[in-house]
Short mmCIF file of C-alpha atoms in Angstrom, two decimals:
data_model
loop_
_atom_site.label_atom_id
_atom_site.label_comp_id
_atom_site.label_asym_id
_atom_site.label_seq_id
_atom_site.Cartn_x
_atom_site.Cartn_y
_atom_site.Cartn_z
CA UNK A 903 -46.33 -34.33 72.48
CA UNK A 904 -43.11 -32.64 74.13
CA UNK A 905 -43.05 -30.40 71.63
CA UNK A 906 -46.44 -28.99 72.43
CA UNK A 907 -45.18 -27.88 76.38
CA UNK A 908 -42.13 -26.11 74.66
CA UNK A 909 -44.61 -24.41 72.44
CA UNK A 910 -46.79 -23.70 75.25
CA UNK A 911 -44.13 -22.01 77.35
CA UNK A 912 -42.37 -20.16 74.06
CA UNK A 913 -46.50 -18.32 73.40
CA UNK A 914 -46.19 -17.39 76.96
CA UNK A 915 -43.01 -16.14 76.74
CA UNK A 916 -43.80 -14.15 73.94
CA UNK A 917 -46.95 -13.12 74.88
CA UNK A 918 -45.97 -12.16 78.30
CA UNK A 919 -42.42 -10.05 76.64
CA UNK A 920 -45.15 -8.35 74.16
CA UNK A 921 -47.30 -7.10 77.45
CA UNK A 922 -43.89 -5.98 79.18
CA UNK A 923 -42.72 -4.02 76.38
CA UNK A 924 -45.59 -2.10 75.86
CA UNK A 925 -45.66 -1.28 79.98
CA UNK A 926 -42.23 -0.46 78.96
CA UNK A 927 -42.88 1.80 76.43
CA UNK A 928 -46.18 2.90 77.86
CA UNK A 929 -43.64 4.08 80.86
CA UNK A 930 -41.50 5.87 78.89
CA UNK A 931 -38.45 3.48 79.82
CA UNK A 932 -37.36 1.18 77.07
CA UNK A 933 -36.90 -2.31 77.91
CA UNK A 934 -39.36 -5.28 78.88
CA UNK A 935 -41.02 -4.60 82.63
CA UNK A 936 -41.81 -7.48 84.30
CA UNK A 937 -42.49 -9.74 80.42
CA UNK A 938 -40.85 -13.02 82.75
CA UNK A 939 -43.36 -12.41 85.92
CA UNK A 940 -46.11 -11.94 82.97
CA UNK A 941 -44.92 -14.86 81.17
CA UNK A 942 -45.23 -16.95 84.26
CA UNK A 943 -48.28 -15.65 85.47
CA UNK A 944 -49.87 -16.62 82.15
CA UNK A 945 -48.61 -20.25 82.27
CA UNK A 946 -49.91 -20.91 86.13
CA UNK A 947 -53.45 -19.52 84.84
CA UNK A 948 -53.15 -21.43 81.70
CA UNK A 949 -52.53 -24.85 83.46
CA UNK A 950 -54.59 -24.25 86.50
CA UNK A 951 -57.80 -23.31 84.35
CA UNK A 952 -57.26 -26.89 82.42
CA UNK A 953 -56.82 -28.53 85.72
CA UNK A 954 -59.72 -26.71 87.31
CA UNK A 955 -61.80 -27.76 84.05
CA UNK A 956 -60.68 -31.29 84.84
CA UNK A 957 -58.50 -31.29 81.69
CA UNK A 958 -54.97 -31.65 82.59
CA UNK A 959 -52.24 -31.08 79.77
CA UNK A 960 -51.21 -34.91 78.43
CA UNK A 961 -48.30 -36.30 80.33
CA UNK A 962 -45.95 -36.20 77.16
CA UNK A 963 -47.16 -32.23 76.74
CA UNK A 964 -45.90 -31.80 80.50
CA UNK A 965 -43.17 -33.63 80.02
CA UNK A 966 -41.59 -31.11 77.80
CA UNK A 967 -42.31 -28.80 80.19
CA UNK A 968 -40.72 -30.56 82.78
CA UNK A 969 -37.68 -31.10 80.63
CA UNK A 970 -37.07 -26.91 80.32
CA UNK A 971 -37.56 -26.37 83.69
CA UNK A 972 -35.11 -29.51 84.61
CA UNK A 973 -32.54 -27.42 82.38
CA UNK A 974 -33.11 -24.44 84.26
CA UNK A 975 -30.36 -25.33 87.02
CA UNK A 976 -27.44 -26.01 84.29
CA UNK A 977 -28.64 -22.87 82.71
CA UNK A 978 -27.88 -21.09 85.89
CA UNK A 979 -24.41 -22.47 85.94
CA UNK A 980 -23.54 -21.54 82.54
CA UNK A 981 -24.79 -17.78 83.58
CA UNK A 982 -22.82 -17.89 86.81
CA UNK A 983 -20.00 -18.93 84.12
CA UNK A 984 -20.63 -15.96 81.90
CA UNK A 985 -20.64 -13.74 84.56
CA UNK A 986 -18.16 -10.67 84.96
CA UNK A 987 -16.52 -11.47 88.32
CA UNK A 988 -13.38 -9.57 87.73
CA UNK A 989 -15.53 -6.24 87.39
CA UNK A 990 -16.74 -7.57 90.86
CA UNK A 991 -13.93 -7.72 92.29
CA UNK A 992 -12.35 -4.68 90.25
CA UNK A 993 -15.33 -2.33 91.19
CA UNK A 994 -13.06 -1.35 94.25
CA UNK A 995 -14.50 -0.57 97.85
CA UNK A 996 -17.89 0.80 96.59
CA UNK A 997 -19.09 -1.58 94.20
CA UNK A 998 -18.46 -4.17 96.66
CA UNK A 999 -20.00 -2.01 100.29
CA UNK A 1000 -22.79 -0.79 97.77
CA UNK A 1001 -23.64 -4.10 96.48
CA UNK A 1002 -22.96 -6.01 99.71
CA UNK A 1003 -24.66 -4.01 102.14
CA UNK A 1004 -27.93 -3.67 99.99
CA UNK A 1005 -28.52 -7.98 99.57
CA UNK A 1006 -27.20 -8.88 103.05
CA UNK A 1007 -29.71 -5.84 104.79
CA UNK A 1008 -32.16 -6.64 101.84
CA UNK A 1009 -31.75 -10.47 102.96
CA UNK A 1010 -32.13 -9.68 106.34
CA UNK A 1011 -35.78 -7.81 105.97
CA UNK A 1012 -37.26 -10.39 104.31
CA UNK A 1013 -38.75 -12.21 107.65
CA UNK A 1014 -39.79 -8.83 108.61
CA UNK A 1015 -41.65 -8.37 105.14
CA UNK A 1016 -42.97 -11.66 105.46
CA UNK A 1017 -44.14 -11.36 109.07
CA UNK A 1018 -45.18 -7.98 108.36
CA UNK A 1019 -47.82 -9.12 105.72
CA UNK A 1020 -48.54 -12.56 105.90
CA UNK A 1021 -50.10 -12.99 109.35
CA UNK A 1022 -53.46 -13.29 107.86
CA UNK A 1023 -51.98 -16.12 105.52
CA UNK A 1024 -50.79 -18.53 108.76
CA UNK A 1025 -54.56 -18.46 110.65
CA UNK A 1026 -55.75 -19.39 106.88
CA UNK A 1027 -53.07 -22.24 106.75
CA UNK A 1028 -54.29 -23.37 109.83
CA UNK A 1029 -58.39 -23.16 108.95
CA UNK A 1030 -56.86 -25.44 106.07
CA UNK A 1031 -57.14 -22.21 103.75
CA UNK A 1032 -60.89 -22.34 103.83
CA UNK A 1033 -60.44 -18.21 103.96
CA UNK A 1034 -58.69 -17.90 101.59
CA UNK B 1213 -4.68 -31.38 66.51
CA UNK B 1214 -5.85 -28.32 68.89
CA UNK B 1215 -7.15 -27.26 66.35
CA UNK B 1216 -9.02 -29.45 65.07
CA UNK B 1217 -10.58 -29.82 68.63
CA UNK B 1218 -11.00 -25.88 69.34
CA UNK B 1219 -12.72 -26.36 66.27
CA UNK B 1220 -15.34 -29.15 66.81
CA UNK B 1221 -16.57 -26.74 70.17
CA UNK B 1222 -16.66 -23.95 67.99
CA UNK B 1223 -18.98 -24.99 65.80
CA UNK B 1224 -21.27 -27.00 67.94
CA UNK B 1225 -21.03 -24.34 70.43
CA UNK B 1226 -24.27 -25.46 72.08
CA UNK B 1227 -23.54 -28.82 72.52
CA UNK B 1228 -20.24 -27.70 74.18
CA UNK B 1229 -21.70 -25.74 76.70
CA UNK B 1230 -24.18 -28.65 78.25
CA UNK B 1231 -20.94 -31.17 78.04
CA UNK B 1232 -19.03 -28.04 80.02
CA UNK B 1233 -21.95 -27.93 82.26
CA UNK B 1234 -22.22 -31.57 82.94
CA UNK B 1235 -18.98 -32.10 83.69
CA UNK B 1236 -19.24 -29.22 86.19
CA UNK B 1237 -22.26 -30.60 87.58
CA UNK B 1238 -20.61 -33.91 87.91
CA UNK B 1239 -18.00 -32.54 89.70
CA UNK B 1240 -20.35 -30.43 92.15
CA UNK B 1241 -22.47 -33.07 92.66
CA UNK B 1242 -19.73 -35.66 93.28
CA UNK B 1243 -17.72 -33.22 96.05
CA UNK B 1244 -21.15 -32.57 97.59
CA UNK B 1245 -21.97 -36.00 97.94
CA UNK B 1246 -18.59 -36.89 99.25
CA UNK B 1247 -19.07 -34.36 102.23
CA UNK B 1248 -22.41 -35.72 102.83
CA UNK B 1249 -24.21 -32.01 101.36
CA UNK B 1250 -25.78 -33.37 98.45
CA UNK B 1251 -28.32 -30.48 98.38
CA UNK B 1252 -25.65 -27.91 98.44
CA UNK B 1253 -24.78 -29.83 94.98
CA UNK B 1254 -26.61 -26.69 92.38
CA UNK B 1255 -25.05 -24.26 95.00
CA UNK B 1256 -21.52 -25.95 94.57
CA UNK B 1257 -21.37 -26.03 90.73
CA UNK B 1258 -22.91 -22.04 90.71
CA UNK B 1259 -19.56 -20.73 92.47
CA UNK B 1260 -17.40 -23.60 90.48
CA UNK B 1261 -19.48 -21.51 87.34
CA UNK B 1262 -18.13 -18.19 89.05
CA UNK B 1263 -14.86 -19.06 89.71
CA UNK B 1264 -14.14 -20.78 86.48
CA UNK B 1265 -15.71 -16.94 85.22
CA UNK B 1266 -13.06 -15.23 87.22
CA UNK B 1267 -10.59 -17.40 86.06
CA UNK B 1268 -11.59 -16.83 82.13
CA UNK B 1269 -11.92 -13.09 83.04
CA UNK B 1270 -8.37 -13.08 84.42
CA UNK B 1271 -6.75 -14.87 81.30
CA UNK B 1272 -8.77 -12.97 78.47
CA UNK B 1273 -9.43 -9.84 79.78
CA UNK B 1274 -13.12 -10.03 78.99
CA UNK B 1275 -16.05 -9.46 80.64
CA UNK B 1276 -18.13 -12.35 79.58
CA UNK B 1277 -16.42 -14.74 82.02
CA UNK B 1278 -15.96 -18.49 80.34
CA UNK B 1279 -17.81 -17.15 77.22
CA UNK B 1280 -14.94 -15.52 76.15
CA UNK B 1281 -12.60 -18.37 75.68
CA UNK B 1282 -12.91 -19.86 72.67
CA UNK B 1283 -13.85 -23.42 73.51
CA UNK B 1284 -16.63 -22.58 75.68
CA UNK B 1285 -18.65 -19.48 73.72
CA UNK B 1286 -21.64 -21.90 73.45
CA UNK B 1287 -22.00 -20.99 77.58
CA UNK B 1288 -22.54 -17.73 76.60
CA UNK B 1289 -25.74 -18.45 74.21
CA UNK B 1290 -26.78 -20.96 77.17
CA UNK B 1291 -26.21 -19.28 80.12
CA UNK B 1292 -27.88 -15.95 77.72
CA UNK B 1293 -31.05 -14.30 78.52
CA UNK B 1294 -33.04 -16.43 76.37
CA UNK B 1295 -32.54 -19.45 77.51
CA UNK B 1296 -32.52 -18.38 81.05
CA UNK B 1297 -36.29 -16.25 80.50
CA UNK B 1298 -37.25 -19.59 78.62
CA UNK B 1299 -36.49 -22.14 81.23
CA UNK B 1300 -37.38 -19.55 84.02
CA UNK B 1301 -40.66 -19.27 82.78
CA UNK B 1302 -41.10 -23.05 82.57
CA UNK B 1303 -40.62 -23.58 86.22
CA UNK B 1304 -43.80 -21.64 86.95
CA UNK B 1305 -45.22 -25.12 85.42
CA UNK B 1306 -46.88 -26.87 88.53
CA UNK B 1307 -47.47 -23.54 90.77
CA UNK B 1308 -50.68 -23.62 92.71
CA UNK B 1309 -52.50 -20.21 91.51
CA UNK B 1310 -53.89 -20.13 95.35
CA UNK B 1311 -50.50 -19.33 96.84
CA UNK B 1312 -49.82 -16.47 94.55
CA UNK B 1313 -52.72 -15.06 95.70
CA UNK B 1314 -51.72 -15.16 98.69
CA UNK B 1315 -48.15 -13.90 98.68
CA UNK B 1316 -49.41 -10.93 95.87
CA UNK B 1317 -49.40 -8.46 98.61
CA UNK B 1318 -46.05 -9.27 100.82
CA UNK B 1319 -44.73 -9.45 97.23
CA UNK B 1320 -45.75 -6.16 96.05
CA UNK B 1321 -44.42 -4.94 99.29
CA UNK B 1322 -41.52 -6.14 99.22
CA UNK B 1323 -40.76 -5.04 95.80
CA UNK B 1324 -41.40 -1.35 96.43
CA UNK B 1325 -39.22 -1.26 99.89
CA UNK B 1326 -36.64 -3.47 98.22
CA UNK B 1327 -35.52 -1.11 95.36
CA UNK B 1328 -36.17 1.94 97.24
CA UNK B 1329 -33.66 0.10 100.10
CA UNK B 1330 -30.73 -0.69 97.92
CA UNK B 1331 -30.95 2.36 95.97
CA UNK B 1332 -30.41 4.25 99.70
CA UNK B 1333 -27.81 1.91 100.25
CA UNK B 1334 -25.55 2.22 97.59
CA UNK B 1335 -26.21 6.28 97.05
CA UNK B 1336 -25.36 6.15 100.60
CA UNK B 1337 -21.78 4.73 100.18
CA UNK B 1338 -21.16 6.48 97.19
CA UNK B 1339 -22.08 9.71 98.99
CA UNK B 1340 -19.65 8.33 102.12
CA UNK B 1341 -16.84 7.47 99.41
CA UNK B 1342 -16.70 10.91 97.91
CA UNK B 1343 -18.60 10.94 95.63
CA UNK B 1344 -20.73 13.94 95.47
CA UNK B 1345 -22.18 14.62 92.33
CA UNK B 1346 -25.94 13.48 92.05
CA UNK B 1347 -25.56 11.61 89.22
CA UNK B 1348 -22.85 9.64 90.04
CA UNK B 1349 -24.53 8.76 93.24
CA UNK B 1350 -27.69 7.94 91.65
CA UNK B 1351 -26.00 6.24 89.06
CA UNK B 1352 -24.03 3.92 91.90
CA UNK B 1353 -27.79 3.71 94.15
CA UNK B 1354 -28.94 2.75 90.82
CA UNK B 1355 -26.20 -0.11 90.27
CA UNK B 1356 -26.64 -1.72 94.14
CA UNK B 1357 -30.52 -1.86 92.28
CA UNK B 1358 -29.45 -4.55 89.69
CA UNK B 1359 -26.28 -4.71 87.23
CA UNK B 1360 -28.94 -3.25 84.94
CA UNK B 1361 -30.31 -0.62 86.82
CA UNK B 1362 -27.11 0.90 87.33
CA UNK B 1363 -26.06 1.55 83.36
CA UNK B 1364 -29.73 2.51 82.43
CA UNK B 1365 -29.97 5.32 85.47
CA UNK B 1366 -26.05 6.36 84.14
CA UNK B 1367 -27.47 6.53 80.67
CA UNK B 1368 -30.65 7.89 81.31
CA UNK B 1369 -28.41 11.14 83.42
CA UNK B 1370 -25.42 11.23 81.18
CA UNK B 1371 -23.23 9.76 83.96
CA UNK B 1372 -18.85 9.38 82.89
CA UNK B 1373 -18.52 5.13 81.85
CA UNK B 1374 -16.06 4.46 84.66
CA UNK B 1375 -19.18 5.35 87.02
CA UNK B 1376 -21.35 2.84 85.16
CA UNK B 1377 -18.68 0.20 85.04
CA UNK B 1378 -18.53 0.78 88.79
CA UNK B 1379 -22.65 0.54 89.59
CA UNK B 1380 -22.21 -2.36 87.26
CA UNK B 1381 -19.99 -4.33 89.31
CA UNK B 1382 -21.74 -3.12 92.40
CA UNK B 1383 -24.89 -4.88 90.50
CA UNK B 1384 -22.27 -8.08 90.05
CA UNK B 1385 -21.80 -7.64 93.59
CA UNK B 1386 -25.26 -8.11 94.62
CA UNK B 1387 -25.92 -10.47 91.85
CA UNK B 1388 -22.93 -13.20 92.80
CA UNK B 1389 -23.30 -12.60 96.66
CA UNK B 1390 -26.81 -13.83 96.77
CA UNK B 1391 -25.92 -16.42 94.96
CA UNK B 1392 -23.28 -17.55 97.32
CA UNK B 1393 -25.14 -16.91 100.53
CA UNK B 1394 -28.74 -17.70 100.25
CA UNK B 1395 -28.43 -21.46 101.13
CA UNK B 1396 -26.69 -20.36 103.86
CA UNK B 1397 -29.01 -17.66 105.01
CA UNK B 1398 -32.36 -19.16 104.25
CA UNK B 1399 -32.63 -20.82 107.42
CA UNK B 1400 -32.10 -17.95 109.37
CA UNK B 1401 -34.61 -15.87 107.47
CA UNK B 1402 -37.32 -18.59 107.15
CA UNK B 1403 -36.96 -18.68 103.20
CA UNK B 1404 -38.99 -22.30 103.00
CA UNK B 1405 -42.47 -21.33 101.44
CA UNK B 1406 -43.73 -19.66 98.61
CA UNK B 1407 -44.21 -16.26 100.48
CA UNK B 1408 -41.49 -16.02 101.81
CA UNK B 1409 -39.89 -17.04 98.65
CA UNK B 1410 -41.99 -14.11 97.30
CA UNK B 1411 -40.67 -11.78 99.50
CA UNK B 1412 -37.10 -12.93 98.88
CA UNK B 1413 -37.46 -11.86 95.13
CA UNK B 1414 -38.77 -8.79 95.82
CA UNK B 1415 -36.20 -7.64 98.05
CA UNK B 1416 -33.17 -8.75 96.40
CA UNK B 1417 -34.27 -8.19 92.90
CA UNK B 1418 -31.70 -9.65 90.84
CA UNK B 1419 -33.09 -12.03 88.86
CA UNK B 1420 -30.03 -14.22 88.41
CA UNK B 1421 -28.98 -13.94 91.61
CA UNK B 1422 -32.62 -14.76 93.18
CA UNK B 1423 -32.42 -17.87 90.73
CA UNK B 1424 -29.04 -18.64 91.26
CA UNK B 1425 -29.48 -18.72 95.18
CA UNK B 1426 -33.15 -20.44 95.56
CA UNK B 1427 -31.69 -22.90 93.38
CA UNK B 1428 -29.12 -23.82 95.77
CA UNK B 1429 -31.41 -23.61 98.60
CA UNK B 1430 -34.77 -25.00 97.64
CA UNK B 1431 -35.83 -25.64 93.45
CA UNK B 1432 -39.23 -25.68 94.05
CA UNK B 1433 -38.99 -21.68 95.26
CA UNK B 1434 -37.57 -20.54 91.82
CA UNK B 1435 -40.74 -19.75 90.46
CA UNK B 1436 -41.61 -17.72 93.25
CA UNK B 1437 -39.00 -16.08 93.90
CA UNK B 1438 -38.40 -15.12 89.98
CA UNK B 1439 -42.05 -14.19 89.71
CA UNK B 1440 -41.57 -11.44 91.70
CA UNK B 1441 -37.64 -10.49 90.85
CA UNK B 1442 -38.61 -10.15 87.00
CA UNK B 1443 -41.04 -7.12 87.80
CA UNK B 1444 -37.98 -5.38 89.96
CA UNK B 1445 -35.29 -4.24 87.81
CA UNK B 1446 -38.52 -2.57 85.40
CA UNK B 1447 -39.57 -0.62 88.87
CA UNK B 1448 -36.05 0.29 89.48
CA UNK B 1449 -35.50 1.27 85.87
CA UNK B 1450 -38.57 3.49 85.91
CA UNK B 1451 -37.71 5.22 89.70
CA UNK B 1452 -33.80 5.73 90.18
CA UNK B 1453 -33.06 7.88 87.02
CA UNK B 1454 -36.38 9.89 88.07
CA UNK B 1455 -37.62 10.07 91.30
CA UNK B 1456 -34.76 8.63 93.09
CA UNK B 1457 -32.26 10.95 91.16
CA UNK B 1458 -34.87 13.58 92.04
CA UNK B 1459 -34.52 12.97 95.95
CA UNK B 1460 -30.96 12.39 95.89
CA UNK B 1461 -30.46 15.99 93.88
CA UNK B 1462 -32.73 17.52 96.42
CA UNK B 1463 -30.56 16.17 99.68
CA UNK B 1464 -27.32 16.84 98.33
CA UNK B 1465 -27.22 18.88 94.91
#
């Protein structure tokens, strides 16, 4: 049933919060490090074991799924709506050089990043990832 | 009559956000559409999201954006962390464990020079704007980390509030740029696979605004991109109020 993927995805969440809080703690910073990544990482190795078993979740089970992550992009609009944008704008010349410069130079490194690391990954794309 | 209506919204707050949203999805969708850019159509109803937040910030003085009018509050308990971790989460529904795997390490790599990057950055200008006390700086390297970064490193030092409302905005900065400029940039930068994607979120960091901008740009990256971007604001938490306050004390206190 639906309900099942929404349950599936609400154990991982809290599963995955539970592991980041105690890295949190375990840190000495309070907050939840990295519970989202966890929670994710949980849910890919959750549904790719049943897969690799040969036991795919129902369709109506991934169907809930599907219909949380299909709300994920109105989500994202109501954030952009809560947003403080006048603090942006109000932060004065630093807020916006500080900000600015770090994601357009962050931006800008990523193909180096990705070149950087991933030449192994494009002769395995092209062996059909049989290295991998 | 108002009333009555600011009434109904109030109390099925929810339900008033997703009609808010899907008449500003409508609307996106339809002027995308209309100028033949029906992909830019997520990227379109993010900045109509932002502006209608600058707008509401304007007019209330707030600084939760539409939240804070009355008729809309429900945004703020959808647009919240909840159900943004919630449906973030759910995305990583269909992702092949093979190509995490394979973008692990660029992603890890990324992470570590991405937060130690913007940190520079913004302690950098803060330095170059005159502001000279460690803290502060840290405090504002902290904010061009994430919105969050910046108030925990300000806490964590015992930095004045005006600095933190400044690393926070600086964090806004970041935050609403990337959302506004990734589909425009991802060509350039070859943002169009999971690695990459990888990479993207561990460089930029902000998790809403790595969301916010793969959504306009690709959906299917979201997961990837978030995977990574959820473990960055816990790194920079843990290194600017220590280590990175530590460096920055040692160069200029």
């Amino acid at each position: 049933m639906e309900i099942y993927g929404f349950g599936i995805v609400a154990i991982c969440m809290y599963i995955g919060s539970f592991i980041g809080m105690t890295l949190g703690k375990v840190l000495g910073i309070s907050g939840n490090v990295g519970g989202v990544g966890f929670a994710m990482l949980m849910l890919v190795v959750f549904t790719n074991y049943r897969e690799s078993k040969g036991k795919p979740l129902s369709e109506r089970t991934q169907n809930g799924i599907r219909l949380l992550s299909a709300l994920y992009i109105p989500i994202i609009v109501a954030m952009a709506a809560n947003q403080n944008v006048v603090a942006a704008f109000e932060g004065g010349a630093v807020a916006f050089l500080a900000g600015g410069v770090a994601t357009i130079g962050a931006i800008l490194l990523v193909p180096v990043i990705s070149k950087l690391t991933a030449g192994k990954n494009d002769v395995e794309k092209d062996l059909g990832g049989k290295r991998a | 009559m108002s009333g009555t209506i600011v009434s109904i919204f109030t109390k099925y707050a929810l339900v008033g956000a997703f009609l808010a949203v899907a008449v500003i999805m409508i609307i996106s969708y339809t002027f995308a559409s209309s100028i033949k850019q029906r992909r830019m159509g997520s990227a379109i109803a993010i900045v109509v999201g932002l502006a209608l937040s600058f707008v509401a910030g304007k007019y209330t003085g707030g600084s939760k954006g539409l939240s804070d009018v009355a008729l809309f509050s429900g945004i703020g308990l959808l647009g919240g962390g909840m159900m943004r971790d919630y449906a973030i989460i759910s995305t990583a529904f269909g992702v092949k464990f093979e190509n995490l795997k394979k973008a692990g390490l660029p992603g890890t790599v990324a992470l570590i020079i991405g937060v130690l990057f913007s940190f520079i950055v913004g302690s950098i200008f803060a330095f170059a704007l005159g502001y000279t006390d460690p803290v502060d700086v840290a405090t504002i390297g902290g904010g061009a980390v994430t919105f969050v970064v910046g108030p925990v490193t300000g806490g964590a030092l015992g930095a004045s509030s005006d600095v933190i409302a400044i690393s926070i905005a600086a964090g806004v900065v970041k935050s609403v740029l990337t959302m506004i400029i990734t589909p425009f940039i991802a060509p350039k930068v070859g943002l169009d696979n999971p690695t990459s994607a990888m990479v993207y979120g561990g460089m930029i960091g902000t998790t809403s605004g790595v969301a916010g901008g793969l959504a306009a740009t690709d959906e299917k990256l979201i997961p990837y991109g978030a995977m990574t971007a959820t473990f960055y604001t816990g790194l920079g938490s843990l290194f600017c109020p220590s280590l990175g306050f530590i460096l920055i004390r040692a160069l200029i206190g």
